[in-house]
Short mmCIF file of C-alpha atoms and ligand atoms in Angstrom, two decimals:
data_model
loop_
_atom_site.label_atom_id
_atom_site.label_comp_id
_atom_site.label_asym_id
_atom_site.label_seq_id
_atom_site.Cartn_x
_atom_site.Cartn_y
_atom_site.Cartn_z
CA MET T 164 117.49 71.42 108.73
CA LEU T 165 115.45 70.80 106.39
CA MET T 166 116.70 67.87 103.88
CA ASN T 167 117.88 69.51 100.81
CA ASN T 168 117.48 67.96 97.53
CA SER T 169 118.50 70.97 95.29
CA ILE T 170 119.77 70.16 91.96
CA LYS T 171 123.20 72.32 93.34
CA THR T 172 123.56 69.89 95.80
CA LEU T 173 123.12 66.86 94.00
CA LEU T 174 125.44 67.94 91.56
CA GLN T 175 127.75 68.02 94.52
CA THR T 176 126.81 64.22 95.47
CA GLU T 177 129.07 61.37 95.17
CA PRO T 178 127.51 59.13 92.42
CA ASN T 179 126.30 56.80 94.70
CA GLY T 180 123.43 55.02 93.93
CA ALA T 181 121.20 56.41 96.48
CA LYS T 182 117.26 57.03 95.27
CA VAL T 183 116.55 60.62 95.05
CA ASN T 184 113.34 62.87 93.95
CA VAL T 185 114.25 66.16 92.72
CA LYS T 186 111.57 68.70 90.88
CA GLY T 187 112.08 71.19 88.31
CA TRP T 188 111.52 73.00 84.64
CA VAL T 189 112.00 71.08 81.87
CA LYS T 190 114.75 73.33 79.81
CA THR T 191 114.83 70.65 77.06
CA PHE T 192 114.41 67.11 76.55
CA ARG T 193 117.00 65.40 73.40
CA ALA T 194 115.86 62.06 71.81
CA ASN T 195 113.13 61.15 73.92
CA ARG T 196 116.02 60.14 76.50
CA PHE T 197 117.86 63.19 77.88
CA ILE T 198 115.95 65.30 79.92
CA ALA T 199 117.84 68.85 81.22
CA LEU T 200 116.16 69.97 84.40
CA ASN T 201 116.50 73.25 86.44
CA ASP T 202 115.46 74.29 89.57
CA GLY T 203 117.09 77.34 89.80
CA SER T 204 119.31 76.41 92.57
CA THR T 205 122.78 76.76 90.04
CA ILE T 206 123.03 77.94 86.65
CA GLN T 207 123.99 74.33 85.79
CA ASN T 208 121.53 71.61 84.47
CA LEU T 209 120.96 68.12 85.83
CA GLN T 210 120.97 65.73 83.58
CA CYS T 211 117.90 62.55 83.88
CA VAL T 212 117.96 59.74 81.77
CA VAL T 213 114.96 58.73 81.06
CA ASP T 214 114.53 54.76 79.70
CA PHE T 215 111.86 55.63 76.67
CA ASP T 216 111.16 52.13 76.31
CA ASN T 217 109.38 51.39 79.49
CA THR T 218 107.82 55.12 79.51
CA ASP T 219 104.41 55.45 78.28
CA GLU T 220 104.30 57.88 75.54
CA GLU T 221 101.82 59.56 76.14
CA LEU T 222 104.08 60.86 79.21
CA LEU T 223 106.98 61.63 77.39
CA LYS T 224 104.88 63.81 75.17
CA ARG T 225 104.40 65.64 77.80
CA ILE T 226 107.78 66.23 78.91
CA THR T 227 108.32 70.07 77.13
CA THR T 228 110.27 73.41 77.82
CA GLY T 229 108.78 74.59 80.78
CA ALA T 230 107.46 71.84 82.06
CA ALA T 231 107.30 71.13 86.14
CA ILE T 232 108.27 67.65 86.43
CA SER T 233 109.03 65.24 89.51
CA VAL T 234 111.94 62.73 88.62
CA THR T 235 112.99 59.75 90.77
CA GLY T 236 115.65 57.97 90.67
CA THR T 237 118.95 57.04 91.29
CA LEU T 238 121.98 59.36 91.19
CA GLU T 239 124.70 57.60 89.11
CA ALA T 240 128.23 58.55 87.75
CA SER T 241 127.33 60.04 84.35
CA GLN T 242 128.23 58.48 80.96
CA GLY T 243 128.38 61.83 79.05
CA LYS T 244 130.85 64.85 79.64
CA GLY T 245 130.23 68.14 81.43
CA GLN T 246 128.23 66.97 84.29
CA LYS T 247 130.16 64.09 87.39
CA VAL T 248 126.30 62.54 88.35
CA GLU T 249 123.13 62.08 86.65
CA ILE T 250 120.18 60.34 87.50
CA GLN T 251 118.79 57.09 85.71
CA VAL T 252 115.04 57.56 85.78
CA ASP T 253 112.43 55.23 87.23
CA LYS T 254 109.47 57.26 87.48
CA ILE T 255 108.20 61.04 86.37
CA GLU T 256 105.78 62.76 87.22
CA VAL T 257 104.06 65.96 85.04
CA LEU T 258 103.45 68.37 87.91
CA GLY T 259 102.69 71.05 85.40
CA ASP T 260 102.33 71.11 81.60
CA SER T 261 103.60 73.54 79.37
CA ASP T 262 102.64 74.35 76.04
CA PRO T 263 105.60 74.33 73.56
CA GLU T 264 104.08 76.34 71.02
CA VAL T 265 103.16 79.30 72.94
CA TYR T 266 105.61 79.40 76.13
CA PRO T 267 107.99 82.56 75.44
CA ILE T 268 111.05 81.20 76.55
CA GLN T 269 112.34 78.90 74.00
CA PRO T 270 115.83 77.35 74.38
CA LYS T 271 117.74 80.42 72.09
CA LYS T 272 118.91 83.87 72.48
CA HIS T 273 116.31 86.10 73.86
CA SER T 274 117.11 89.66 73.12
CA PHE T 275 116.82 91.35 77.01
CA GLU T 276 113.99 93.71 75.10
CA PHE T 277 112.30 90.80 74.08
CA LEU T 278 112.32 89.49 77.93
CA ARG T 279 111.92 92.31 79.62
CA GLU T 280 108.11 91.97 78.51
CA GLN T 281 108.48 89.01 79.95
CA ALA T 282 109.30 89.50 83.11
CA HIS T 283 107.52 86.94 84.91
CA LEU T 284 109.21 84.33 83.04
CA ARG T 285 113.19 85.85 82.51
CA VAL T 286 114.25 84.78 85.28
CA ARG T 287 114.06 80.75 84.37
CA THR T 288 116.79 81.83 81.58
CA GLN T 289 120.33 81.28 82.25
CA THR T 290 121.04 84.77 81.94
CA PHE T 291 118.81 86.30 84.50
CA SER T 292 118.50 83.22 86.94
CA ALA T 293 122.25 84.35 87.22
CA VAL T 294 121.98 87.73 87.77
CA MET T 295 118.88 87.21 90.54
CA ARG T 296 121.03 84.64 92.18
CA LEU T 297 124.09 87.11 92.49
CA ARG T 298 122.10 89.92 93.35
CA SER T 299 120.68 87.74 96.21
CA LEU T 300 124.24 87.04 97.45
CA LEU T 301 125.00 90.29 97.12
CA SER T 302 122.44 91.44 99.33
CA PHE T 303 123.22 89.32 101.88
CA ALA T 304 127.46 90.00 101.43
CA ILE T 305 126.23 93.71 102.42
CA HIS T 306 124.15 92.41 105.38
CA GLN T 307 127.11 90.55 106.54
CA TYR T 308 129.46 93.11 106.07
CA PHE T 309 127.70 95.49 108.25
CA ASN T 310 127.56 92.74 110.79
CA GLU T 311 130.99 91.64 111.16
CA ASN T 312 131.49 95.87 111.56
CA GLY T 313 129.42 96.61 114.70
CA PHE T 314 126.61 98.13 112.10
CA TYR T 315 122.84 97.67 113.44
CA TYR T 316 120.44 97.56 110.77
CA VAL T 317 117.55 100.59 111.08
CA HIS T 318 114.40 100.16 109.29
CA THR T 319 113.83 103.48 108.11
CA PRO T 320 110.34 104.14 107.03
CA ILE T 321 109.28 104.02 103.63
CA ILE T 322 106.37 106.95 103.54
CA THR T 323 107.48 110.04 104.83
CA GLY T 324 106.32 113.23 106.16
CA SER T 325 109.79 115.16 104.98
CA ASP T 326 109.94 116.68 101.30
CA ALA T 327 113.27 118.23 102.10
CA GLU T 328 115.45 116.13 100.36
CA GLY T 329 113.71 115.41 97.22
CA ALA T 330 111.52 118.13 96.31
CA GLY T 331 110.04 117.63 92.84
CA GLU T 332 110.72 114.01 92.71
CA MET T 333 108.83 112.03 94.55
CA PHE T 334 106.12 110.01 94.89
CA ARG T 335 102.73 111.23 96.62
CA VAL T 336 101.13 109.05 98.89
CA SER T 337 97.77 109.87 99.58
CA THR T 338 93.76 108.37 100.08
CA LEU T 339 92.20 112.05 99.47
CA PRO T 340 89.93 111.01 96.09
CA LEU T 341 91.51 112.51 93.05
CA LYS T 342 88.32 114.07 91.36
CA ASN T 343 86.97 115.88 94.70
CA ALA T 344 89.72 116.29 97.04
CA PRO T 345 89.02 118.28 99.57
CA LYS T 346 89.89 122.17 99.16
CA THR T 347 90.88 125.15 101.87
CA GLU T 348 89.39 128.27 102.01
CA THR T 349 92.07 129.61 99.29
CA GLY T 350 91.74 126.75 97.10
CA GLU T 351 94.64 124.51 97.54
CA ILE T 352 94.38 120.65 98.38
CA ASP T 353 92.95 120.29 102.20
CA PHE T 354 96.07 117.58 102.76
CA SER T 355 94.85 118.09 106.89
CA GLU T 356 91.89 116.15 105.67
CA ASP T 357 94.15 113.21 104.33
CA PHE T 358 95.64 109.83 105.89
CA PHE T 359 98.05 111.09 107.88
CA GLY T 360 97.09 114.49 108.36
CA LYS T 361 99.51 115.95 105.72
CA GLU T 362 101.55 115.69 102.52
CA THR T 363 103.33 112.56 102.46
CA ASN T 364 105.48 110.91 100.20
CA LEU T 365 107.82 107.53 99.03
CA THR T 366 110.94 108.43 100.51
CA VAL T 367 113.73 108.99 98.53
CA SER T 368 116.31 108.35 101.11
CA GLY T 369 116.76 106.96 104.63
CA GLN T 370 119.16 109.10 105.32
CA LEU T 371 118.12 112.04 107.49
CA GLU T 372 116.00 109.43 109.72
CA ALA T 373 119.22 107.55 109.70
CA GLU T 374 121.55 110.37 111.12
CA THR T 375 119.54 110.44 114.25
CA TYR T 376 119.84 106.75 114.79
CA ALA T 377 123.79 107.12 114.05
CA MET T 378 123.46 109.65 117.07
CA ALA T 379 122.58 106.89 119.43
CA LEU T 380 123.89 103.61 117.95
CA SER T 381 126.74 105.03 116.54
CA LYS T 382 126.99 102.49 113.88
CA VAL T 383 123.93 102.06 112.04
CA TYR T 384 122.69 101.14 107.95
CA THR T 385 119.91 101.04 106.27
CA PHE T 386 119.10 99.09 103.17
CA GLY T 387 115.46 99.62 101.62
CA PRO T 388 113.17 100.70 98.37
CA THR T 389 113.20 104.32 97.32
CA PHE T 390 111.43 106.10 95.21
CA ARG T 391 112.39 109.21 93.12
CA ALA T 392 109.37 110.07 90.45
CA GLU T 393 112.63 111.82 88.13
CA ASN T 394 111.78 111.69 84.54
CA SER T 395 115.49 110.31 83.31
CA ASN T 396 114.99 107.48 81.12
CA THR T 397 118.45 105.97 81.45
CA ALA T 398 120.31 102.49 81.67
CA ARG T 399 121.51 103.67 85.13
CA HIS T 400 117.89 105.37 87.09
CA LEU T 401 115.04 103.43 88.12
CA ALA T 402 111.88 105.09 89.72
CA GLU T 403 112.34 102.87 92.36
CA PHE T 404 115.60 101.18 93.65
CA TRP T 405 117.43 99.84 96.93
CA MET T 406 119.64 102.07 98.74
CA VAL T 407 122.14 100.92 101.03
CA GLU T 408 123.03 103.56 103.36
CA PRO T 409 125.66 103.42 106.59
CA GLU T 410 125.73 106.60 108.76
CA VAL T 411 128.78 106.39 111.13
CA ALA T 412 128.86 108.92 114.48
CA PHE T 413 132.85 110.15 114.71
CA ASN T 414 133.65 109.50 111.22
CA ASP T 415 134.83 112.29 108.96
CA LEU T 416 134.54 112.38 105.07
CA ASP T 417 138.34 110.52 105.08
CA ALA T 418 136.91 107.97 107.48
CA ASN T 419 133.53 107.74 104.97
CA MET T 420 135.59 107.05 101.62
CA ASP T 421 137.59 104.19 103.77
CA LEU T 422 134.15 103.03 104.47
CA ALA T 423 132.97 103.09 100.89
CA GLU T 424 136.26 101.16 99.36
CA ASP T 425 136.23 98.63 102.27
CA PHE T 426 132.95 97.73 101.94
CA ILE T 427 132.54 97.25 98.06
CA GLN T 428 136.03 95.48 97.74
CA TYR T 429 134.59 93.73 101.01
CA VAL T 430 130.80 92.56 98.77
CA ILE T 431 132.98 92.03 94.82
CA ARG T 432 135.43 89.74 96.98
CA TYR T 433 132.49 87.81 98.60
CA VAL T 434 130.29 86.89 95.19
CA LEU T 435 133.41 86.41 93.85
CA GLU T 436 134.44 83.53 96.13
CA HIS T 437 130.33 82.18 96.63
CA GLY T 438 129.38 83.40 93.40
CA LYS T 439 132.18 81.63 91.06
CA GLU T 440 129.43 79.35 88.40
CA ASP T 441 126.83 82.35 88.20
CA LEU T 442 129.91 84.65 87.43
CA GLU T 443 132.16 82.84 85.08
CA PHE T 444 128.87 82.10 83.15
CA LEU T 445 128.52 86.39 82.83
CA ASN T 446 131.82 86.58 82.52
CA GLU T 447 131.62 84.63 79.24
CA ARG T 448 128.19 86.30 78.07
CA PHE T 449 129.90 89.71 78.88
CA VAL T 450 132.90 88.62 76.57
CA LYS T 451 130.93 87.47 73.93
CA GLU T 452 128.56 90.65 73.48
CA GLU T 453 131.75 92.78 73.86
CA ALA T 454 133.27 91.30 71.06
CA THR T 455 129.89 92.41 68.69
CA LYS T 456 130.79 96.31 69.55
CA PRO T 457 132.96 98.47 67.54
CA GLN T 458 136.48 98.12 68.39
CA ASN T 459 136.19 101.57 70.40
CA GLN T 460 133.78 100.81 72.23
CA ARG T 461 134.45 97.84 73.66
CA SER T 462 135.38 97.29 77.52
CA GLU T 463 139.50 96.19 77.10
CA TRP T 464 138.95 93.90 80.48
CA SER T 465 136.23 90.87 80.89
CA LEU T 466 134.29 90.98 83.60
CA LEU T 467 136.14 88.92 85.79
CA GLU T 468 139.51 91.30 85.07
CA LYS T 469 137.06 94.37 86.11
CA LEU T 470 135.89 92.68 89.59
CA GLN T 471 139.89 91.21 90.19
CA PHE T 472 140.72 95.34 89.28
CA VAL T 473 138.65 96.57 91.80
CA LEU T 474 139.58 94.14 94.37
CA GLU T 475 143.16 95.66 93.77
CA SER T 476 142.97 98.81 93.35
CA GLN T 477 143.19 102.02 95.45
CA PHE T 478 140.30 104.49 94.57
CA LYS T 479 142.03 107.37 93.48
CA ARG T 480 140.94 110.29 95.90
CA VAL T 481 140.19 113.67 93.49
CA SER T 482 139.19 117.10 94.57
CA TYR T 483 136.08 118.70 92.72
CA THR T 484 138.46 121.36 91.74
CA GLU T 485 141.50 118.91 90.40
CA ALA T 486 138.77 116.95 88.52
CA TYR T 487 137.44 120.05 87.01
CA GLU T 488 141.30 121.28 85.67
CA ILE T 489 141.90 117.98 84.48
CA LEU T 490 138.37 118.31 82.70
CA ARG T 491 138.76 121.53 81.42
CA ASN T 492 142.11 120.60 79.51
CA SER T 493 140.68 117.34 78.45
CA LYS T 494 141.04 116.46 74.69
CA PRO T 495 137.47 115.81 74.50
CA ASN T 496 136.62 119.38 76.13
CA LYS T 497 139.12 121.23 74.01
CA LYS T 498 137.68 119.89 70.89
CA LYS T 499 133.97 120.36 71.77
CA LYS T 500 133.31 116.25 72.26
CA PHE T 501 131.16 116.79 75.71
CA GLN T 502 127.85 117.55 75.51
CA PHE T 503 128.04 119.53 78.65
CA PRO T 504 130.86 121.82 77.89
CA VAL T 505 133.81 122.21 81.20
CA ASN T 506 134.65 125.81 81.55
CA GLU T 507 133.46 127.34 84.84
CA TRP T 508 134.77 126.22 87.97
CA GLY T 509 131.10 125.32 89.91
CA VAL T 510 129.32 123.28 86.61
CA ASP T 511 127.52 119.83 87.95
CA LEU T 512 129.78 117.01 86.85
CA GLN T 513 127.61 114.91 83.88
CA SER T 514 127.84 111.50 83.66
CA GLU T 515 130.01 111.68 80.35
CA HIS T 516 132.55 113.65 83.11
CA GLU T 517 132.96 111.33 84.90
CA ARG T 518 133.13 108.30 82.78
CA TYR T 519 136.32 110.36 81.51
CA LEU T 520 137.97 110.66 84.20
CA VAL T 521 137.60 106.91 85.51
CA GLU T 522 138.13 105.45 82.20
CA LYS T 523 140.35 107.73 80.31
CA HIS T 524 142.23 109.54 82.52
CA PHE T 525 142.68 107.50 85.79
CA LYS T 526 141.57 103.92 84.77
CA SER T 527 140.92 103.33 87.64
CA PRO T 528 137.53 103.55 90.51
CA VAL T 529 137.49 106.91 91.98
CA ILE T 530 136.25 109.36 94.46
CA LEU T 531 135.30 112.69 93.38
CA PHE T 532 135.19 115.02 96.87
CA ASP T 533 134.69 118.99 98.49
CA TYR T 534 132.18 119.96 95.68
CA PRO T 535 130.93 122.89 94.95
CA ALA T 536 128.63 124.03 97.61
CA ASN T 537 125.49 125.14 95.74
CA ILE T 538 125.60 121.56 93.52
CA LYS T 539 124.84 119.52 96.53
CA ALA T 540 122.38 118.89 99.33
CA PHE T 541 122.38 121.81 102.51
CA TYR T 542 122.87 118.67 104.85
CA MET T 543 126.81 118.53 103.73
CA ARG T 544 129.30 120.11 105.47
CA LEU T 545 130.50 123.31 104.67
CA ASN T 546 134.62 123.77 104.63
CA ASP T 547 136.49 126.60 105.37
CA ASP T 548 136.69 128.10 102.24
CA GLY T 549 132.89 128.73 102.43
CA LYS T 550 132.30 127.42 99.06
CA THR T 551 132.79 123.84 98.80
CA VAL T 552 131.82 121.13 100.39
CA ARG T 553 132.91 117.61 102.26
CA ALA T 554 130.58 115.46 99.81
CA MET T 555 132.07 112.49 97.86
CA ASP T 556 130.45 110.44 95.04
CA VAL T 557 132.15 107.23 94.22
CA LEU T 558 132.85 106.54 90.70
CA PHE T 559 132.78 103.21 88.69
CA PRO T 560 134.11 102.40 85.05
CA GLY T 561 130.70 101.71 82.87
CA ILE T 562 128.34 103.14 85.82
CA GLY T 563 129.31 106.65 86.61
CA GLU T 564 128.03 107.72 90.20
CA ILE T 565 127.97 104.22 92.37
CA VAL T 566 128.13 105.84 95.45
CA GLY T 567 127.25 109.63 96.83
CA GLY T 568 127.96 110.69 100.42
CA SER T 569 129.30 113.18 102.54
CA GLN T 570 130.21 114.31 106.06
CA ARG T 571 127.03 115.95 107.41
CA GLU T 572 126.77 119.51 108.78
CA GLU T 573 126.97 119.29 112.46
CA ARG T 574 126.77 122.82 113.34
CA LEU T 575 123.32 123.74 114.28
CA ASP T 576 124.00 127.44 113.35
CA VAL T 577 125.38 126.65 109.80
CA LEU T 578 122.87 124.25 108.80
CA LYS T 579 120.03 126.48 109.68
CA GLU T 580 121.51 129.32 107.64
CA LYS T 581 121.42 126.53 104.44
CA ILE T 582 117.66 125.45 105.05
CA SER T 583 116.76 129.56 104.95
CA LYS T 584 118.58 130.11 102.42
CA LEU T 585 117.00 127.28 100.27
CA GLY T 586 113.15 128.66 101.63
CA ILE T 587 112.75 125.31 103.63
CA ASP T 588 110.59 125.93 106.65
CA GLU T 589 112.65 125.36 110.00
CA LYS T 590 109.74 123.50 111.49
CA GLU T 591 109.43 121.10 109.07
CA LEU T 592 112.94 119.20 110.20
CA TRP T 593 112.75 120.13 113.82
CA TRP T 594 113.22 116.52 114.55
CA TYR T 595 116.29 116.82 112.35
CA LEU T 596 117.69 119.39 113.77
CA ASP T 597 117.52 118.48 117.34
CA THR T 598 120.32 116.40 116.94
CA ARG T 599 122.64 119.07 116.24
CA ARG T 600 121.01 120.09 119.42
CA PHE T 601 121.53 117.41 121.87
CA GLY T 602 124.84 116.21 121.62
CA THR T 603 125.84 117.02 118.29
CA ALA T 604 129.45 114.79 116.57
CA VAL T 605 130.96 115.28 113.42
CA HIS T 606 129.58 112.11 111.71
CA SER T 607 129.25 110.67 107.89
CA GLY T 608 127.32 108.38 105.90
CA PHE T 609 126.64 107.73 102.20
CA GLY T 610 124.38 105.90 99.54
CA LEU T 611 125.24 103.10 97.52
CA GLY T 612 122.58 102.59 94.82
CA PHE T 613 122.08 98.65 95.05
CA GLU T 614 121.06 98.05 91.76
CA ARG T 615 124.32 99.85 90.17
CA LEU T 616 126.00 97.69 92.21
CA VAL T 617 124.62 94.58 90.76
CA GLN T 618 125.30 95.84 86.85
CA PHE T 619 128.72 96.22 87.97
CA VAL T 620 129.07 92.83 89.40
CA THR T 621 126.98 91.23 86.52
CA GLY T 622 128.27 93.42 83.95
CA MET T 623 124.77 94.26 82.52
CA SER T 624 124.76 97.28 80.83
CA ASN T 625 120.77 98.11 81.70
CA ILE T 626 119.48 98.76 85.16
CA ARG T 627 116.52 97.25 84.04
CA ASP T 628 117.96 93.94 83.52
CA VAL T 629 119.23 93.25 87.25
CA ILE T 630 115.99 93.80 89.22
CA PRO T 631 112.93 91.41 89.00
CA TYR T 632 110.48 94.03 87.93
CA PRO T 633 111.67 97.55 87.11
CA ARG T 634 109.75 100.48 87.62
CA THR T 635 110.75 102.84 84.92
CA PRO T 636 108.78 105.92 83.29
CA GLN T 637 105.65 104.61 81.93
CA ASN T 638 106.33 101.21 82.97
CA ALA T 639 104.53 99.55 85.62
CA GLU T 640 103.53 95.94 84.47
CA PHE T 641 103.82 93.22 86.60
P1 LIG G 229 122.54 110.64 89.77
O1 LIG G 229 123.76 111.44 89.66
O2 LIG G 229 122.95 109.61 89.30
O3 LIG G 229 121.53 110.27 88.96
P2 LIG G 229 122.18 111.02 92.35
O4 LIG G 229 123.51 112.11 92.44
O5 LIG G 229 120.44 111.72 92.61
O6 LIG G 229 122.89 110.31 91.24
P3 LIG G 229 121.80 110.07 95.34
O7 LIG G 229 121.26 111.02 95.32
O8 LIG G 229 123.52 110.67 96.02
O9 LIG G 229 122.50 110.09 93.77
O10 LIG G 229 121.57 108.78 95.46
C1 LIG G 229 122.89 107.82 95.75
C2 LIG G 229 122.92 106.68 95.09
O11 LIG G 229 121.92 106.45 94.76
C3 LIG G 229 123.77 107.13 93.81
O12 LIG G 229 125.02 106.93 94.05
C4 LIG G 229 123.39 106.03 92.58
O13 LIG G 229 124.28 104.66 93.01
C5 LIG G 229 121.81 105.45 93.25
N1 LIG G 229 120.87 105.93 92.80
C6 LIG G 229 120.40 107.75 92.66
N2 LIG G 229 119.72 107.48 91.71
C7 LIG G 229 118.73 106.36 91.06
C8 LIG G 229 117.77 106.17 90.10
N3 LIG G 229 116.92 106.77 89.72
N4 LIG G 229 118.16 104.58 90.06
C9 LIG G 229 119.12 103.75 90.75
N5 LIG G 229 119.75 103.96 91.36
C10 LIG G 229 119.82 105.61 91.47
MN1 LIG G 230 124.89 111.99 94.27
#
């Protein structure tokens, strides 16, 4: 085992007068005497008490916010309140100076907009360090859940040669020269001369490949980056985001819903248990933030109450048709308050509708299922009514859609017909169709947008603030 002298461990150690060394970054230095030191291992700072009479004045001047220092001293019971232990300093070494005049992260409140421009330093703030620690914890919980439940982790490719799913919103991967791309006889770009000998893109989802693995390993999941060149500048969309995609052979849609619910509750329970300090900090932040909003836009609940509620509630399962009726007869629809009116069965539901259902009507997480076939992807299983598919979306308060999934079409003839109707060349998907040729079976899966989950858990309202370096239209700094 590696020796662990992190501030997190030291703060849990009995004050025993032991000699310790700890390294970190200075948060504040008060009265030439009290250093609040943080190393990112915890939201708490370690108080280091300097004997300034016996410390070189030049050295004292270099202990400024943002500087990296190494402190050696004894771990003692703290005189001050707020902490159990502190360090009585014997020796300080400045490892890296900071310039207090220009260091952007001052010990005061900064706006999230400002901090996005300082994304390389914002993780030194309490809020962002808490968010990123919870992000890490959540991803660990996800792996643990699947591992405990007999799933295998599959690394599906990032570069994909199939564009069946995301036509139009994919990022091209190419080594062809932009200016003098080789052309075919008909004047189009000749991708046969490209690196892979064909058109390739960054993946929008690992699902199709995960399906092929589920048809051999039974229970699998992918958890990796996905890319969408959709031009939606919202607080819930990124051009690069991480997606969790379980896929299970022999699961029908009901089993798929059970899995989604159990999975989400497990990971939330896990962070409530293991990420308490950070969650409590973010809870306070959330409550303060809500208090600045007009009464009718305020969350009725604190962050911790929202998380607890999701753990204790059964997600309401509602068919698209039922939801459509509720929305059609709803007050905002009748008063024309929705931007997109709901007056015809078959309309796609917008986030205003999803949020109405979750926040106003059901007041609980909702799973919508059996959507109209023509607003959903080709691989979703057609119901006997011939017009709906076995799709499901999990909708969360404040977030809207957090999960999108379905039971997959396992019948070769039905799938082929759908593909040809869409004008997709069957040959493009020969390998996908093979799973329906050789030992096809009922199977289901879903995609959970990891950042949306992190948003829900941390209470951060903008998705740009839950990923280290957000990629959005016109923005790929860092
Ligand atoms: P939306 O309707 O919100 O744009 P979608 O229907 O395009 O989402 P799916 O293709 O079903 O999304 O993807 C599965 C999940 O991935 C979604 O439920 C959502 O949580 C997440 N997701 C989708 N697009 C994005 C994005 N651009 N940025 C972050 N997360 C996303
Ligand atoms: Mn979806």
